[in-house]
C-alpha cells in the first residue's frame, strides 16, 4: 500500500474518530487532497462500535497493547540535520480498568461460533482460532476480570465498516427492520438483526432445548453479529449541531435513525416515565392537576427566559437546583425538571446553564417525535464512517492498520513538514491533524486528563416494562453522595439493530471519580440483578437480569488547550476523543473550528453540487475524480433525503 501512496497531500489526518472524520470530509469536499490513516483495523477509534465477537477482540487487543514496547526508531536515519522528529506513541492508553463479567449460563461447545463469520470483510479482519475462542475455559467467570480472560475472536466492526461499502438509506427514521439495503446500482445484503438467519446457513442446535426464557452465552456468541456495541454512549439532539451538519452536507443519506421513545426517572427506588410533550403532561397520572399547571407555566417561561431577566436576576451565582426551590414547583416537579429535562445534577449546573439546558430540551421536542433525541441505527459508531465515506467520495485516501512513526519538523520554521509511516515512506503535507491518543507521554506531560466511567450490559428485559418491548429509553440516576456524579443510562432494544431479539443493550456513563466499576456498580445493583438459575425459576422478579457486563474507564481529552501539549508545531492540530456529554456538539464545534484554521475562506461541509451543474473534463480526469464522478447520479436520487430528515415531524405523526 505504501508504494502506491502519493508522496504529497494538502491535509493528513491521523485517527478516524468523529471530529477527525468530519474534518477530513470537510477538507475533501473543499477540494483539498486528504490522506486519512489509522493504526487500528477499524474506523472510529474510541467512537467505534463492534459486534459481540469484535468487542471481545478489541478487549484482547487492549490487553496485549499494554505489553507493547516501542521498538528502536529505524526512521531516525531519514531525519536531516535541519529537522527533528516528534515520535508518535504505539500504545493506546485511553482505556483503563477493564473488567468483564458473564452471568449467562456458559454452556459453550467447540463448534459454537458467530453466525455469518465467514462473510466478514477480510480486509479488516485479523485471523484467529474461533474454535479456541469458543472453549468455555477461555470465558471469564463472575469474579474474574479481563486480566484472567484469554479469548480470541474474529475482529469485526459494525456493518458497513468500509466507507466505500457503507449502506445508503431512504429515510431518517425506521419503524421496522430491514432485510436489504439497495440503491440504483447495487444491492448489499444487510447484516441486520433480521436477515442473518436467512442469508447464513446456521447449524442446527442438537443440544437439549434450554428452559423457557433462558438465554445462554452460546446464544450471545452465535448471534454476535446482531450486536453493535458502542464504546461511547451518546444521542443526537433533534436540533443539535450534528443533525444540522448531517442535513446540510447530505451525509444523512448514509445513515438511518430511530426516535428515543421515552424519558425515564428513577425516584424512591422506582423507575417511572416522565411526561415530555404538552399532551403527555396533561395525560400523566403521576402529576396532580395543580402540578400540571405549575409545570406548563415554568416550561413556558424557560422557552423564552431571556425575555424575562427579572425572573432569574440575582440567582446567577447559585445552582439550578437552588433556583428551582425558589420557584413555585413541588419537590416532584423539581426532580423531574432537574434530572429528566435539564439532565443535570444538584451541584453541576448554574441557574443560567440549567435554563439553557431546559430550553434546548424543549426546543428539540416535536421535530422528529415525542422526545428531543434520535439514535443512529447500528449505533453511534456508524457516524464517523458516514463522514469517512463522504471524504472518500470526494477523493480522500484511506489506510487502516497504517501507523505513523513520527512527525518531521523543520527546526527553523518550527512547522511540521512531513510524516514517516511504518514502511519508512516520507509523505509531505501542509496541515496535520492528530488524534490525542497518538501523542507520546512526553508530548502530553502537562495535560491533565479527566476520565469517563462506562459500563455496557446485556439484559433480558427493560427497566420499565410496557405493552411494547421495542422501547428506547434514557434515564438519569442522581448521585447519592457528595463528590459522585449522576449516571446516564441509555437502554436500546433490538429494533435499533444493536442487540439480538429478546435482549436489551444498556449503556451507563458518568464522569469518573473512581474506577468504572466502583462508580457504576451501585446504580447497576439498583436497576438490575445477576442472571442466575435461581432467579430464572422465579417469574415474579421485577428487575431485569444481567447476562453479560463490561466496565472500563475512557480518557476524556475534550476542552484541552493546545498550549498544554509540549512543543506542538503551529500546523499540527489536536483532535480530542469523546467527552462525557450526551450530545455530539463538542465534536462538531471542534471540527468546524479546526477546519476554519486550515481553510479560513471555505464553507464548512456545504451541500453537494447539483448533478446538472457539474461539467467534467474527460481528458483531465484522474482515477479519484472518475470514482467521484459517479456520485452525482446517487445525489440526484437522494438529495431529497436530507430534507426528509429535516421535516421528519410530518412523517412521525
mmCIF file of N, CA and C in Angstrom, residues 473-519:
data_model
loop_
_atom_site.group_PDB
_atom_site.id
_atom_site.type_symbol
_atom_site.label_atom_id
_atom_site.label_comp_id
_atom_site.label_asym_id
_atom_site.label_seq_id
_atom_site.Cartn_x
_atom_site.Cartn_y
_atom_site.Cartn_z
ATOM 1 N N UNK A 473 -34.916 4.048 25.639
ATOM 2 C CA UNK A 473 -35.123 4.883 26.820
ATOM 3 C C UNK A 473 -33.831 5.540 27.267
ATOM 4 N N UNK A 474 -33.990 6.708 27.911
ATOM 5 C CA UNK A 474 -32.879 7.365 28.586
ATOM 6 C C UNK A 474 -33.309 7.657 30.009
ATOM 7 N N UNK A 475 -32.416 7.399 30.941
ATOM 8 C CA UNK A 475 -32.701 7.528 32.366
ATOM 9 C C UNK A 475 -31.493 8.155 33.040
ATOM 10 N N UNK A 476 -31.743 9.141 33.913
ATOM 11 C CA UNK A 476 -30.671 9.743 34.696
ATOM 12 C C UNK A 476 -30.860 9.367 36.156
ATOM 13 N N UNK A 477 -29.836 8.741 36.723
ATOM 14 C CA UNK A 477 -29.875 8.349 38.131
ATOM 15 C C UNK A 477 -29.009 9.331 38.913
ATOM 16 N N UNK A 478 -29.608 10.110 39.831
ATOM 17 C CA UNK A 478 -28.837 11.131 40.563
ATOM 18 C C UNK A 478 -27.754 10.514 41.439
ATOM 19 N N UNK A 479 -26.732 11.316 41.715
ATOM 20 C CA UNK A 479 -25.672 10.879 42.629
ATOM 21 C C UNK A 479 -26.202 10.876 44.053
ATOM 22 N N UNK A 480 -25.781 9.873 44.821
ATOM 23 C CA UNK A 480 -26.252 9.759 46.204
ATOM 24 C C UNK A 480 -25.293 10.399 47.197
ATOM 25 N N UNK A 481 -24.021 10.489 46.820
ATOM 26 C CA UNK A 481 -23.032 11.001 47.746
ATOM 27 C C UNK A 481 -22.332 12.215 47.151
ATOM 28 N N UNK A 482 -21.894 13.155 48.006
ATOM 29 C CA UNK A 482 -21.111 14.298 47.511
ATOM 30 C C UNK A 482 -19.824 13.810 46.853
ATOM 31 N N UNK A 483 -19.441 14.466 45.777
ATOM 32 C CA UNK A 483 -18.240 14.059 45.053
ATOM 33 C C UNK A 483 -18.495 13.034 43.977
ATOM 34 N N UNK A 484 -19.667 12.437 43.985
ATOM 35 C CA UNK A 484 -20.050 11.492 42.936
ATOM 36 C C UNK A 484 -20.828 12.239 41.849
ATOM 37 N N UNK A 485 -21.062 11.550 40.733
ATOM 38 C CA UNK A 485 -21.727 12.185 39.601
ATOM 39 C C UNK A 485 -22.972 11.393 39.215
ATOM 40 N N UNK A 486 -23.943 12.103 38.643
ATOM 41 C CA UNK A 486 -25.144 11.440 38.135
ATOM 42 C C UNK A 486 -24.767 10.470 37.022
ATOM 43 N N UNK A 487 -25.508 9.385 36.933
ATOM 44 C CA UNK A 487 -25.225 8.345 35.938
ATOM 45 C C UNK A 487 -26.308 8.378 34.867
ATOM 46 N N UNK A 488 -25.864 8.436 33.624
ATOM 47 C CA UNK A 488 -26.790 8.418 32.483
ATOM 48 C C UNK A 488 -26.939 6.982 31.988
ATOM 49 N N UNK A 489 -28.175 6.541 31.863
ATOM 50 C CA UNK A 489 -28.464 5.182 31.413
ATOM 51 C C UNK A 489 -29.248 5.260 30.111
ATOM 52 N N UNK A 490 -28.746 4.614 29.062
ATOM 53 C CA UNK A 490 -29.449 4.539 27.777
ATOM 54 C C UNK A 490 -29.707 3.066 27.486
ATOM 55 N N UNK A 491 -30.974 2.736 27.323
ATOM 56 C CA UNK A 491 -31.382 1.351 27.088
ATOM 57 C C UNK A 491 -31.886 1.210 25.653
ATOM 58 N N UNK A 492 -31.278 0.272 24.909
ATOM 59 C CA UNK A 492 -31.583 0.080 23.493
ATOM 60 C C UNK A 492 -32.245 -1.273 23.282
ATOM 61 N N UNK A 493 -33.266 -1.295 22.442
ATOM 62 C CA UNK A 493 -33.964 -2.536 22.121
ATOM 63 C C UNK A 493 -33.447 -3.094 20.794
ATOM 64 N N UNK A 494 -33.957 -4.243 20.396
ATOM 65 C CA UNK A 494 -33.426 -4.917 19.208
ATOM 66 C C UNK A 494 -33.749 -4.182 17.916
ATOM 67 N N UNK A 495 -34.775 -3.333 17.895
ATOM 68 C CA UNK A 495 -35.102 -2.622 16.654
ATOM 69 C C UNK A 495 -34.079 -1.550 16.307
ATOM 70 N N UNK A 496 -33.168 -1.228 17.230
ATOM 71 C CA UNK A 496 -32.074 -0.299 16.920
ATOM 72 C C UNK A 496 -30.921 -1.007 16.224
ATOM 73 N N UNK A 497 -31.046 -2.315 16.015
ATOM 74 C CA UNK A 497 -30.002 -3.138 15.394
ATOM 75 C C UNK A 497 -28.721 -3.158 16.228
ATOM 76 N N UNK A 498 -28.877 -3.082 17.539
ATOM 77 C CA UNK A 498 -27.706 -3.121 18.419
ATOM 78 C C UNK A 498 -27.689 -4.342 19.326
ATOM 79 N N UNK A 499 -28.729 -5.172 19.299
ATOM 80 C CA UNK A 499 -28.742 -6.374 20.140
ATOM 81 C C UNK A 499 -29.688 -7.400 19.535
ATOM 82 N N UNK A 500 -29.561 -8.640 19.977
ATOM 83 C CA UNK A 500 -30.406 -9.715 19.470
ATOM 84 C C UNK A 500 -31.804 -9.622 20.081
ATOM 85 N N UNK A 501 -32.768 -10.245 19.425
ATOM 86 C CA UNK A 501 -34.133 -10.248 19.939
ATOM 87 C C UNK A 501 -34.176 -10.937 21.301
ATOM 88 N N UNK A 502 -35.026 -10.396 22.161
ATOM 89 C CA UNK A 502 -35.151 -10.954 23.494
ATOM 90 C C UNK A 502 -34.157 -10.394 24.482
ATOM 91 N N UNK A 503 -33.304 -9.457 24.042
ATOM 92 C CA UNK A 503 -32.328 -8.825 24.934
ATOM 93 C C UNK A 503 -32.383 -7.313 24.777
ATOM 94 N N UNK A 504 -31.773 -6.629 25.715
ATOM 95 C CA UNK A 504 -31.594 -5.180 25.656
ATOM 96 C C UNK A 504 -30.119 -4.865 25.862
ATOM 97 N N UNK A 505 -29.664 -3.807 25.211
ATOM 98 C CA UNK A 505 -28.291 -3.330 25.390
ATOM 99 C C UNK A 505 -28.361 -2.052 26.217
ATOM 100 N N UNK A 506 -27.689 -2.039 27.359
ATOM 101 C CA UNK A 506 -27.775 -0.920 28.294
ATOM 102 C C UNK A 506 -26.397 -0.281 28.433
ATOM 103 N N UNK A 507 -26.340 1.029 28.215
ATOM 104 C CA UNK A 507 -25.103 1.800 28.366
ATOM 105 C C UNK A 507 -25.216 2.686 29.601
ATOM 106 N N UNK A 508 -24.212 2.662 30.461
ATOM 107 C CA UNK A 508 -24.143 3.548 31.617
ATOM 108 C C UNK A 508 -22.904 4.418 31.490
ATOM 109 N N UNK A 509 -23.063 5.718 31.776
ATOM 110 C CA UNK A 509 -21.968 6.671 31.600
ATOM 111 C C UNK A 509 -22.000 7.699 32.718
ATOM 112 N N UNK A 510 -20.828 8.044 33.240
ATOM 113 C CA UNK A 510 -20.710 9.177 34.159
ATOM 114 C C UNK A 510 -19.269 9.660 34.170
ATOM 115 N N UNK A 511 -19.065 10.849 34.693
ATOM 116 C CA UNK A 511 -17.709 11.343 34.908
ATOM 117 C C UNK A 511 -17.069 10.532 36.024
ATOM 118 N N UNK A 512 -15.827 10.144 35.828
ATOM 119 C CA UNK A 512 -15.172 9.243 36.776
ATOM 120 C C UNK A 512 -14.766 9.966 38.054
ATOM 121 N N UNK A 513 -14.978 9.292 39.167
ATOM 122 C CA UNK A 513 -14.367 9.695 40.426
ATOM 123 C C UNK A 513 -13.492 8.565 40.960
ATOM 124 N N UNK A 514 -13.817 7.312 40.545
ATOM 125 C CA UNK A 514 -13.025 6.131 40.888
ATOM 126 C C UNK A 514 -12.908 5.282 39.629
ATOM 127 N N UNK A 515 -12.751 3.985 39.790
ATOM 128 C CA UNK A 515 -12.789 3.113 38.616
ATOM 129 C C UNK A 515 -14.228 3.001 38.125
ATOM 130 N N UNK A 516 -14.394 2.551 36.891
ATOM 131 C CA UNK A 516 -15.732 2.466 36.300
ATOM 132 C C UNK A 516 -16.641 1.556 37.122
ATOM 133 N N UNK A 517 -16.102 0.433 37.551
ATOM 134 C CA UNK A 517 -16.946 -0.494 38.320
ATOM 135 C C UNK A 517 -17.364 0.120 39.650
ATOM 136 N N UNK A 518 -16.450 0.793 40.320
ATOM 137 C CA UNK A 518 -16.786 1.426 41.595
ATOM 138 C C UNK A 518 -17.808 2.545 41.411
ATOM 139 N N UNK A 519 -17.708 3.283 40.307
ATOM 140 C CA UNK A 519 -18.648 4.376 40.050
ATOM 141 C C UNK A 519 -20.038 3.878 39.678
#
